[in-house]
Amino acid sequence: MAKQHTAKVSKPPPPLIEQKRLRQKDRTIVPSAPYLLVSKIVDVSCDLPVVSNICPADTEGGWRSSLPNGWGEFPTGKLSHSYSSYFGDDIVADVSYGDFLQSENAVDVSKLSGSDAISGTLTNYYNFAFNTSTTTLCDLTNPLALCILLALVVMVRIIKRFFLPKFSALGLRLGRSAHGPEWEVDNEERIVKFGEYVYRLCYHSAVSLYGLWYFYDKSWWNNSMGGTKNLWILHPNHPVEPGMAWYYLIQSAYNVDAMLSLMELSFSMEWVNPFAYSSALEFLEKEHIKWSPTIRGDFREMMAHHIVTNVLIFGSSFYRFTRIGSMIFLVHDLSDVPIDMSKLANFVKWKTTTIICFVFMVLMWIVTRLVIFPFVIFRSVLFESYEFMVIKGPLDPALYEAYCYIFYLLLGSLVLLHVTWFLILLRIGWTLVRKGETHDYSEHKSGEAQHAAKKRD
């Protein structure tokens, strides 16, 4: 009788917790990031209602059982590893408002009535938001934090709508007093942008002062206390104080609004009735969205910067990287203050003030964005995070390997953008030395002189 051969079914991989233990014991078995990401995508897909009917059952080895050449055999197979996308049992859960009400710090409003109950409820809201550490407000992906973030963005836009016309009026008065009433005719765009940069200067100055006050005694800024090693030691269970949580919320609201404002300054939209056209082709052929005259010359760089920044903000809050996120915020805000001052002086053509602010801006840019950011912050991400989070910490090596390169890429792109903008600054400085004029190439693609000539034509 002929011998029957049955297809070999791959042995199901161990449970996630056992896989993690084995990876921590021998980190060399961890596949590289592309394989880990592909494995995660397929794992997540096989959990979806429709796709789950196609994937083999876990008792039969799962989808990995159909892979050739041992690719699904744990631990040597390239696609054999599974891992949690978060910290699992390694992290202490954020305190929700419901958790806070069960604590001894909460006012028991069930025993109160009338105005006392309202007062007790407001007290609980206040204590939860401003006196409790590591709440759900520190994770910007949490629904409560998202609602507060949305409210803050609306508040920012209301504040801007009220103050920007007043700031622009201030620029108009300064321009008239320095250059006469005829200056207004050829500088309408400058007046609009002057108001925007006064607002930016107020924000960057205020948030920089708060950052210097709040972080001056933090261990990750102090080399004698361990310096940047404290960004990773005990992660992901760093306590997130209310001051840090609200710092993140306000910074996020500003950056979301900044991206929206950049699009408003860069595009002009024509609202039309689509039914007024004879055909869909005629409607599509007409340009309804155009470049605005107030578009920044570095629009591509700024839009890339805003996208990367917002992804980093939400990603760092989700993975509890608020300490390093706060460092990045602060070095950017400090360098933005002289940038705003220089632009304001240039908008009203105060040449001496512009030169002084420009020199200060270049020096601050070099110190913060070309030295501290790449050689202190980014260096710590590259060389210290793995040691204290994986080797000496509880983090699953597979989780680190899968996502670290995403953060490397985002932070590295910021470094490249900083270098690109620095080259623009050098171009502005060269024009200043050669011609004695200050052409802001970041505001107009071909310099202000060419932009003005184009406008006259």
Tab-separated table of C-alpha atoms in Angstrom:
chain	number	residue	atom	x	y	z
A	1	MET	CA	0.000	0.000	0.000
A	2	ALA	CA	1.381	3.393	-0.939
A	3	LYS	CA	2.434	5.528	1.985
A	4	GLN	CA	0.223	8.558	2.440
A	5	HIS	CA	1.834	11.958	3.048
A	6	THR	CA	0.016	14.672	4.929
A	7	ALA	CA	0.884	18.323	4.692
A	8	LYS	CA	2.885	19.520	7.634
A	9	VAL	CA	1.138	22.145	9.698
A	10	SER	CA	3.394	24.722	11.317
A	11	LYS	CA	3.392	24.714	15.060
A	12	PRO	CA	1.403	27.670	16.377
A	13	PRO	CA	3.691	30.386	17.780
A	14	PRO	CA	3.818	30.829	21.565
A	15	PRO	CA	1.519	33.343	23.302
A	16	LEU	CA	2.552	36.990	23.061
A	17	ILE	CA	3.867	37.138	26.610
A	18	GLU	CA	6.061	34.090	26.016
A	19	GLN	CA	7.346	35.495	22.739
A	20	LYS	CA	8.254	38.707	24.525
A	21	ARG	CA	10.101	36.794	27.256
A	22	LEU	CA	12.107	34.864	24.671
A	23	ARG	CA	12.973	38.035	22.763
A	24	GLN	CA	14.134	39.747	25.941
A	25	LYS	CA	16.273	36.710	26.740
A	26	ASP	CA	17.816	36.641	23.254
A	27	ARG	CA	17.395	39.898	21.322
A	28	THR	CA	19.196	38.478	18.293
A	29	ILE	CA	16.096	36.488	17.272
A	30	VAL	CA	14.124	39.678	16.597
A	31	PRO	CA	13.523	40.179	12.838
A	32	SER	CA	14.173	43.541	11.223
A	33	ALA	CA	11.554	46.283	11.130
A	34	PRO	CA	10.048	45.599	7.662
A	35	TYR	CA	9.251	41.992	8.562
A	36	LEU	CA	7.783	43.009	11.916
A	37	LEU	CA	5.568	45.640	10.300
A	38	VAL	CA	4.344	43.191	7.649
A	39	SER	CA	3.588	40.650	10.383
A	40	LYS	CA	1.622	43.238	12.354
A	41	ILE	CA	-0.373	44.315	9.294
A	42	VAL	CA	-1.337	40.728	8.491
A	43	ASP	CA	-2.134	39.980	12.158
A	44	VAL	CA	-4.433	42.983	12.350
A	45	SER	CA	-6.021	42.146	8.989
A	46	CYS	CA	-6.764	38.580	10.075
A	47	ASP	CA	-8.658	39.948	13.081
A	48	LEU	CA	-11.063	41.847	10.817
A	49	PRO	CA	-14.524	40.257	10.448
A	50	VAL	CA	-14.359	39.475	6.719
A	51	VAL	CA	-10.663	38.607	6.436
A	52	SER	CA	-10.780	36.354	9.517
A	53	ASN	CA	-12.857	33.859	7.510
A	54	ILE	CA	-10.039	33.535	4.971
A	55	CYS	CA	-7.089	33.244	7.356
A	56	PRO	CA	-6.378	29.771	8.809
A	57	ALA	CA	-7.374	29.296	12.437
A	58	ASP	CA	-4.763	29.836	15.138
A	59	THR	CA	-5.131	26.199	16.187
A	60	GLU	CA	-3.922	25.247	12.715
A	61	GLY	CA	-0.913	27.531	12.884
A	62	GLY	CA	-2.675	30.687	11.685
A	63	TRP	CA	-1.743	32.472	8.489
A	64	ARG	CA	1.910	31.709	9.159
A	65	SER	CA	1.260	28.005	8.521
A	66	SER	CA	0.917	28.705	4.794
A	67	LEU	CA	4.297	30.423	4.500
A	68	PRO	CA	7.075	28.558	2.647
A	69	ASN	CA	10.685	27.971	3.679
A	70	GLY	CA	9.996	28.203	7.394
A	71	TRP	CA	9.146	31.901	7.327
A	72	GLY	CA	6.359	31.286	9.825
A	73	GLU	CA	8.311	29.042	12.204
A	74	PHE	CA	8.981	30.795	15.517
A	75	PRO	CA	11.518	32.105	16.408
A	76	THR	CA	13.701	31.854	13.284
A	77	GLY	CA	11.054	32.694	10.680
A	78	LYS	CA	11.149	36.237	9.374
A	79	LEU	CA	7.357	36.610	9.743
A	80	SER	CA	6.908	34.385	12.782
A	81	HIS	CA	6.857	37.056	15.506
A	82	SER	CA	3.753	38.658	16.991
A	83	TYR	CA	3.802	41.580	19.395
A	84	SER	CA	1.533	44.111	21.015
A	85	SER	CA	1.466	47.605	19.481
A	86	TYR	CA	1.425	49.126	22.955
A	87	PHE	CA	3.083	48.492	26.299
A	88	GLY	CA	0.521	46.058	27.679
A	89	ASP	CA	1.124	45.181	31.320
A	90	ASP	CA	4.357	47.206	31.385
A	91	ILE	CA	2.489	50.487	31.718
A	92	VAL	CA	0.311	51.824	34.504
A	93	ALA	CA	-2.970	52.883	32.927
A	94	ASP	CA	-3.826	56.573	32.696
A	95	VAL	CA	-6.218	57.857	35.338
A	96	SER	CA	-9.654	58.390	33.808
A	97	TYR	CA	-12.220	60.763	35.251
A	98	GLY	CA	-14.173	57.741	36.477
A	99	ASP	CA	-11.060	56.463	38.265
A	100	PHE	CA	-10.553	59.879	39.833
A	101	LEU	CA	-14.112	59.932	41.204
A	102	GLN	CA	-13.344	56.684	43.021
A	103	SER	CA	-10.273	58.180	44.689
A	104	GLU	CA	-10.132	59.845	48.085
A	105	ASN	CA	-9.318	63.197	46.460
A	106	ALA	CA	-12.731	63.436	44.794
A	107	VAL	CA	-15.749	65.174	46.307
A	108	ASP	CA	-18.673	62.789	46.787
A	109	VAL	CA	-21.410	64.805	45.077
A	110	SER	CA	-23.983	62.055	45.647
A	111	LYS	CA	-24.391	63.356	49.181
A	112	LEU	CA	-24.810	66.954	48.039
A	113	SER	CA	-27.628	68.828	46.377
A	114	GLY	CA	-28.308	72.111	44.636
A	115	SER	CA	-25.453	74.593	44.413
A	116	ASP	CA	-23.259	72.413	46.635
A	117	ALA	CA	-23.503	69.562	44.108
A	118	ILE	CA	-22.598	71.933	41.259
A	119	SER	CA	-19.672	73.314	43.260
A	120	GLY	CA	-18.506	69.793	44.103
A	121	THR	CA	-18.681	68.726	40.457
A	122	LEU	CA	-16.679	71.758	39.319
A	123	THR	CA	-14.126	71.066	42.042
A	124	ASN	CA	-13.761	67.509	40.785
A	125	TYR	CA	-13.283	68.728	37.214
A	126	TYR	CA	-10.627	71.178	38.352
A	127	ASN	CA	-8.741	68.726	40.538
A	128	PHE	CA	-8.817	66.068	37.828
A	129	ALA	CA	-7.536	68.464	35.155
A	130	PHE	CA	-5.011	70.500	37.158
A	131	ASN	CA	-4.051	68.554	40.286
A	132	THR	CA	-3.875	64.916	39.112
A	133	SER	CA	-0.887	63.398	37.320
A	134	THR	CA	-0.950	60.919	34.447
A	135	THR	CA	-4.583	61.338	33.515
A	136	THR	CA	-6.169	60.551	30.161
A	137	LEU	CA	-5.452	64.179	29.224
A	138	CYS	CA	-1.793	63.259	28.658
A	139	ASP	CA	-2.740	61.033	25.701
A	140	LEU	CA	-3.922	63.191	22.817
A	141	THR	CA	-5.512	60.173	21.132
A	142	ASN	CA	-7.883	59.701	24.075
A	143	PRO	CA	-11.448	60.902	23.284
A	144	LEU	CA	-11.518	63.282	26.276
A	145	ALA	CA	-8.183	64.820	25.309
A	146	LEU	CA	-9.306	65.124	21.683
A	147	CYS	CA	-12.445	66.993	22.747
A	148	ILE	CA	-10.416	69.419	24.837
A	149	LEU	CA	-7.920	69.801	21.987
A	150	LEU	CA	-10.743	70.646	19.582
A	151	ALA	CA	-12.088	73.229	22.050
A	152	LEU	CA	-8.612	74.758	22.376
A	153	VAL	CA	-8.209	74.983	18.581
A	154	VAL	CA	-11.559	76.790	18.373
A	155	MET	CA	-10.461	79.143	21.163
A	156	VAL	CA	-7.182	79.859	19.381
A	157	ARG	CA	-8.999	80.726	16.173
A	158	ILE	CA	-11.423	82.992	18.026
A	159	ILE	CA	-8.537	84.769	19.728
A	160	LYS	CA	-6.769	85.195	16.399
A	161	ARG	CA	-9.890	86.505	14.701
A	162	PHE	CA	-10.179	89.145	17.408
A	163	PHE	CA	-6.531	90.182	17.721
A	164	LEU	CA	-5.078	89.799	14.203
A	165	PRO	CA	-6.908	92.864	12.793
A	166	LYS	CA	-5.645	94.893	15.744
A	167	PHE	CA	-2.094	93.646	15.242
A	168	SER	CA	-2.311	94.415	11.505
A	169	ALA	CA	-3.552	97.912	12.343
A	170	LEU	CA	-0.484	98.328	14.531
A	171	GLY	CA	1.722	97.358	11.599
A	172	LEU	CA	-0.101	99.860	9.408
A	173	ARG	CA	0.545	102.666	11.879
A	174	LEU	CA	4.208	101.730	12.257
A	175	GLY	CA	4.681	101.570	8.475
A	176	ARG	CA	2.990	104.908	7.920
A	177	SER	CA	5.030	106.622	10.634
A	178	ALA	CA	8.287	105.257	9.224
A	179	HIS	CA	7.648	105.534	5.463
A	180	GLY	CA	4.683	107.849	4.977
A	181	PRO	CA	1.039	107.168	4.056
A	182	GLU	CA	1.895	106.007	0.512
A	183	TRP	CA	3.656	102.944	2.017
A	184	GLU	CA	0.285	101.313	2.647
A	185	VAL	CA	-0.593	101.112	-1.059
A	186	ASP	CA	2.185	98.694	-2.041
A	187	ASN	CA	2.340	96.746	1.215
A	188	GLU	CA	-1.124	95.338	1.874
A	189	GLU	CA	0.246	91.797	2.093
A	190	ARG	CA	2.919	92.905	4.536
A	191	ILE	CA	0.282	94.418	6.790
A	192	VAL	CA	-1.666	91.142	6.883
A	193	LYS	CA	1.447	89.113	7.641
A	194	PHE	CA	2.568	91.629	10.252
A	195	GLY	CA	-0.543	90.844	12.283
A	196	GLU	CA	0.117	87.101	11.980
A	197	TYR	CA	3.693	87.433	13.184
A	198	VAL	CA	2.786	89.658	16.132
A	199	TYR	CA	0.467	86.863	17.234
A	200	ARG	CA	3.251	84.307	16.702
A	201	LEU	CA	5.698	86.439	18.670
A	202	CYS	CA	3.264	86.734	21.586
A	203	TYR	CA	2.649	82.989	21.612
A	204	HIS	CA	6.281	81.912	21.246
A	205	SER	CA	7.423	84.379	23.895
A	206	ALA	CA	4.757	83.279	26.384
A	207	VAL	CA	5.218	79.533	25.834
A	208	SER	CA	9.033	79.895	25.919
A	209	LEU	CA	8.889	81.696	29.264
A	210	TYR	CA	6.581	79.009	30.625
A	211	GLY	CA	8.871	76.281	29.310
A	212	LEU	CA	11.969	77.845	30.858
A	213	TRP	CA	10.163	78.216	34.191
A	214	TYR	CA	8.569	74.775	34.214
A	215	PHE	CA	11.490	72.700	32.908
A	216	TYR	CA	14.467	74.487	34.452
A	217	ASP	CA	14.773	71.943	37.311
A	218	LYS	CA	13.751	68.830	35.376
A	219	SER	CA	16.306	66.043	35.466
A	220	TRP	CA	16.413	65.496	31.691
A	221	TRP	CA	17.714	69.037	31.206
A	222	ASN	CA	20.376	68.686	33.923
A	223	ASN	CA	23.507	66.652	33.136
A	224	SER	CA	24.424	66.446	36.834
A	225	MET	CA	21.134	64.582	37.406
A	226	GLY	CA	21.604	62.174	34.495
A	227	GLY	CA	20.551	64.459	31.645
A	228	THR	CA	18.868	62.869	28.652
A	229	LYS	CA	19.115	59.384	30.170
A	230	ASN	CA	16.077	60.398	32.229
A	231	LEU	CA	14.066	60.553	29.025
A	232	TRP	CA	14.134	56.743	28.953
A	233	ILE	CA	14.765	55.493	32.504
A	234	LEU	CA	11.520	54.056	33.977
A	235	HIS	CA	9.732	54.607	30.672
A	236	PRO	CA	6.781	54.184	30.016
A	237	ASN	CA	5.791	54.904	33.624
A	238	HIS	CA	7.035	58.464	33.886
A	239	PRO	CA	4.516	60.520	35.841
A	240	VAL	CA	2.964	63.100	33.518
A	241	GLU	CA	2.214	66.135	35.652
A	242	PRO	CA	-0.771	68.372	34.861
A	243	GLY	CA	1.642	71.122	33.792
A	244	MET	CA	3.110	68.787	31.178
A	245	ALA	CA	-0.299	67.515	30.022
A	246	TRP	CA	-1.629	71.042	29.448
A	247	TYR	CA	1.660	72.137	27.894
A	248	TYR	CA	1.167	69.364	25.338
A	249	LEU	CA	-2.509	70.210	24.777
A	250	ILE	CA	-1.804	73.894	24.184
A	251	GLN	CA	1.203	73.201	21.961
A	252	SER	CA	-0.839	70.720	19.943
A	253	ALA	CA	-3.705	73.206	19.542
A	254	TYR	CA	-1.269	75.850	18.313
A	255	ASN	CA	0.376	73.507	15.807
A	256	VAL	CA	-2.945	72.226	14.446
A	257	ASP	CA	-4.104	75.811	14.005
A	258	ALA	CA	-0.757	76.769	12.461
A	259	MET	CA	-1.201	74.125	9.765
A	260	LEU	CA	-4.752	75.324	9.071
A	261	SER	CA	-3.557	78.936	8.961
A	262	LEU	CA	-0.756	78.046	6.556
A	263	MET	CA	-3.301	76.568	4.159
A	264	GLU	CA	-5.521	79.641	4.529
A	265	LEU	CA	-2.587	81.951	3.732
A	266	SER	CA	-1.453	79.809	0.807
A	267	PHE	CA	-4.709	79.051	-1.003
A	268	SER	CA	-7.667	81.068	-2.176
A	269	MET	CA	-10.901	79.184	-2.739
A	270	GLU	CA	-13.741	80.228	-4.997
A	271	TRP	CA	-17.144	79.009	-3.828
A	272	VAL	CA	-19.376	78.300	-6.812
A	273	ASN	CA	-22.628	76.579	-7.603
A	274	PRO	CA	-21.700	73.302	-9.371
A	275	PHE	CA	-25.136	73.198	-11.032
A	276	ALA	CA	-24.352	76.422	-12.913
A	277	TYR	CA	-22.025	74.508	-15.245
A	278	SER	CA	-23.214	72.668	-18.320
A	279	SER	CA	-21.080	69.595	-17.631
A	280	ALA	CA	-18.919	68.054	-14.937
A	281	LEU	CA	-15.878	68.471	-17.193
A	282	GLU	CA	-16.452	72.227	-17.416
A	283	PHE	CA	-16.696	72.368	-13.617
A	284	LEU	CA	-13.463	70.426	-13.157
A	285	GLU	CA	-11.548	72.447	-15.754
A	286	LYS	CA	-12.109	75.686	-13.876
A	287	GLU	CA	-9.646	76.431	-11.069
A	288	HIS	CA	-11.631	76.744	-7.864
A	289	ILE	CA	-8.569	76.543	-5.604
A	290	LYS	CA	-5.634	78.816	-6.449
A	291	TRP	CA	-2.390	79.925	-4.880
A	292	SER	CA	-2.936	82.997	-2.743
A	293	PRO	CA	-0.800	86.155	-3.139
A	294	THR	CA	0.166	85.731	0.522
A	295	ILE	CA	1.665	82.247	0.006
A	296	ARG	CA	4.940	81.652	1.807
A	297	GLY	CA	8.003	81.064	-0.333
A	298	ASP	CA	8.861	78.025	1.794
A	299	PHE	CA	5.336	76.582	1.670
A	300	ARG	CA	6.514	73.041	0.878
A	301	GLU	CA	9.023	73.037	3.725
A	302	MET	CA	6.540	74.568	6.170
A	303	MET	CA	3.756	72.143	5.256
A	304	ALA	CA	6.144	69.196	5.602
A	305	HIS	CA	7.280	70.616	8.933
A	306	HIS	CA	3.700	70.942	10.217
A	307	ILE	CA	2.747	67.435	9.117
A	308	VAL	CA	5.838	65.886	10.715
A	309	THR	CA	5.397	67.973	13.860
A	310	ASN	CA	1.769	66.995	14.365
A	311	VAL	CA	2.489	63.302	13.755
A	312	LEU	CA	5.288	63.486	16.327
A	313	ILE	CA	3.072	65.306	18.829
A	314	PHE	CA	0.295	62.728	18.704
A	315	GLY	CA	2.712	59.794	18.479
A	316	SER	CA	4.828	60.962	21.414
A	317	SER	CA	1.777	61.521	23.614
A	318	PHE	CA	0.404	58.070	22.753
A	319	TYR	CA	3.683	56.309	23.536
A	320	ARG	CA	4.353	58.454	26.626
A	321	PHE	CA	7.352	60.251	25.100
A	322	THR	CA	6.243	63.582	26.547
A	323	ARG	CA	9.614	64.347	28.094
A	324	ILE	CA	11.522	64.290	24.832
A	325	GLY	CA	8.567	65.961	23.112
A	326	SER	CA	8.768	68.843	25.572
A	327	MET	CA	12.476	69.278	24.798
A	328	ILE	CA	11.727	69.511	21.082
A	329	PHE	CA	8.946	72.016	21.742
A	330	LEU	CA	11.189	74.246	23.826
A	331	VAL	CA	14.165	74.429	21.447
A	332	HIS	CA	11.792	75.291	18.591
A	333	ASP	CA	9.926	77.951	20.562
A	334	LEU	CA	13.105	79.642	21.770
A	335	SER	CA	14.455	79.910	18.225
A	336	ASP	CA	11.091	81.102	16.882
A	337	VAL	CA	11.138	84.272	19.009
A	338	PRO	CA	14.002	86.016	17.110
A	339	ILE	CA	12.552	84.704	13.835
A	340	ASP	CA	9.274	86.494	14.533
A	341	MET	CA	11.082	89.655	15.643
A	342	SER	CA	13.233	89.673	12.507
A	343	LYS	CA	10.240	89.201	10.215
A	344	LEU	CA	8.267	91.955	11.946
A	345	ALA	CA	11.162	94.386	11.597
A	346	ASN	CA	11.570	93.441	7.937
A	347	PHE	CA	7.857	93.827	7.201
A	348	VAL	CA	7.956	97.505	8.228
A	349	LYS	CA	11.446	97.969	6.674
A	350	TRP	CA	13.330	98.872	9.853
A	351	LYS	CA	16.727	97.940	8.416
A	352	THR	CA	18.903	98.380	11.511
A	353	THR	CA	16.467	96.499	13.719
A	354	THR	CA	16.150	93.806	11.067
A	355	ILE	CA	19.922	93.304	10.946
A	356	ILE	CA	20.200	93.042	14.745
A	357	CYS	CA	17.305	90.583	14.940
A	358	PHE	CA	18.680	88.626	11.987
A	359	VAL	CA	22.077	88.115	13.646
A	360	PHE	CA	20.365	87.080	16.894
A	361	MET	CA	18.120	84.720	14.930
A	362	VAL	CA	21.041	83.010	13.163
A	363	LEU	CA	22.921	82.507	16.431
A	364	MET	CA	19.849	81.132	18.199
A	365	TRP	CA	19.077	78.876	15.219
A	366	ILE	CA	22.576	77.398	15.308
A	367	VAL	CA	22.505	76.774	19.068
A	368	THR	CA	18.987	75.320	19.313
A	369	ARG	CA	18.220	73.668	15.977
A	370	LEU	CA	21.651	72.769	14.629
A	371	VAL	CA	23.381	71.833	17.912
A	372	ILE	CA	20.971	70.982	20.750
A	373	PHE	CA	18.328	69.294	18.600
A	374	PRO	CA	20.552	66.954	16.533
A	375	PHE	CA	23.475	66.436	18.939
A	376	VAL	CA	21.620	66.269	22.257
A	377	ILE	CA	17.999	65.268	21.611
A	378	PHE	CA	18.299	63.220	18.411
A	379	ARG	CA	21.525	61.637	19.665
A	380	SER	CA	19.715	60.462	22.786
A	381	VAL	CA	16.963	58.914	20.653
A	382	LEU	CA	19.521	57.072	18.530
A	383	PHE	CA	21.941	55.874	21.205
A	384	GLU	CA	20.286	55.958	24.637
A	385	SER	CA	16.681	54.942	24.084
A	386	TYR	CA	17.437	51.284	23.255
A	387	GLU	CA	19.760	50.862	26.226
A	388	PHE	CA	17.340	52.112	28.871
A	389	MET	CA	14.039	51.016	27.324
A	390	VAL	CA	14.982	47.542	26.056
A	391	ILE	CA	18.287	46.339	27.528
A	392	LYS	CA	17.690	47.778	31.007
A	393	GLY	CA	13.929	48.278	30.715
A	394	PRO	CA	10.775	46.206	30.214
A	395	LEU	CA	10.061	47.089	26.579
A	396	ASP	CA	9.520	44.284	24.090
A	397	PRO	CA	12.479	44.383	21.634
A	398	ALA	CA	10.090	43.657	18.759
A	399	LEU	CA	7.946	46.698	19.590
A	400	TYR	CA	11.032	48.921	19.670
A	401	GLU	CA	12.456	47.483	16.436
A	402	ALA	CA	9.149	47.811	14.591
A	403	TYR	CA	8.492	51.484	15.299
A	404	CYS	CA	11.831	53.099	16.174
A	405	TYR	CA	12.696	53.804	12.536
A	406	ILE	CA	9.464	55.731	12.061
A	407	PHE	CA	10.509	58.118	14.831
A	408	TYR	CA	14.067	58.180	13.469
A	409	LEU	CA	12.727	59.180	10.055
A	410	LEU	CA	10.433	61.896	11.406
A	411	LEU	CA	13.074	63.431	13.669
A	412	GLY	CA	15.704	63.120	10.953
A	413	SER	CA	13.428	64.942	8.508
A	414	LEU	CA	13.181	67.810	11.008
A	415	VAL	CA	16.970	67.989	11.115
A	416	LEU	CA	17.083	68.168	7.301
A	417	LEU	CA	14.408	70.879	7.281
A	418	HIS	CA	16.418	72.870	9.819
A	419	VAL	CA	19.485	72.633	7.586
A	420	THR	CA	17.400	73.647	4.548
A	421	TRP	CA	16.045	76.705	6.344
A	422	PHE	CA	19.527	77.578	7.566
A	423	LEU	CA	20.704	77.650	3.954
A	424	ILE	CA	17.823	80.038	3.234
A	425	LEU	CA	19.015	82.189	6.143
A	426	LEU	CA	22.530	82.221	4.704
A	427	ARG	CA	21.094	83.295	1.349
A	428	ILE	CA	19.239	86.127	3.069
A	429	GLY	CA	22.417	87.096	4.927
A	430	TRP	CA	24.445	87.068	1.701
A	431	THR	CA	21.900	89.337	0.031
A	432	LEU	CA	22.082	91.617	3.064
A	433	VAL	CA	25.888	91.854	2.890
A	434	ARG	CA	26.065	92.149	-0.906
A	435	LYS	CA	23.203	94.578	-1.523
A	436	GLY	CA	22.504	96.034	1.890
A	437	GLU	CA	18.892	94.858	1.524
A	438	THR	CA	16.828	92.281	3.389
A	439	HIS	CA	14.980	89.998	0.995
A	440	ASP	CA	12.974	87.367	2.867
A	441	TYR	CA	13.056	84.315	0.594
A	442	SER	CA	10.902	82.366	3.031
A	443	GLU	CA	8.000	84.734	2.397
A	444	HIS	CA	8.206	84.992	-1.410
A	445	LYS	CA	9.688	82.373	-3.685
A	446	SER	CA	11.897	84.780	-5.634
A	447	GLY	CA	12.541	87.379	-2.997
A	448	GLU	CA	10.500	90.405	-2.084
A	449	ALA	CA	11.869	92.621	-4.833
A	450	GLN	CA	10.861	90.272	-7.604
A	451	HIS	CA	7.513	89.680	-5.937
A	452	ALA	CA	6.858	93.402	-5.799
A	453	ALA	CA	7.850	93.820	-9.445
A	454	LYS	CA	5.548	90.994	-10.444
A	455	LYS	CA	2.731	92.642	-8.515
A	456	ARG	CA	3.287	95.971	-10.340
A	457	ASP	CA	3.149	94.179	-13.684
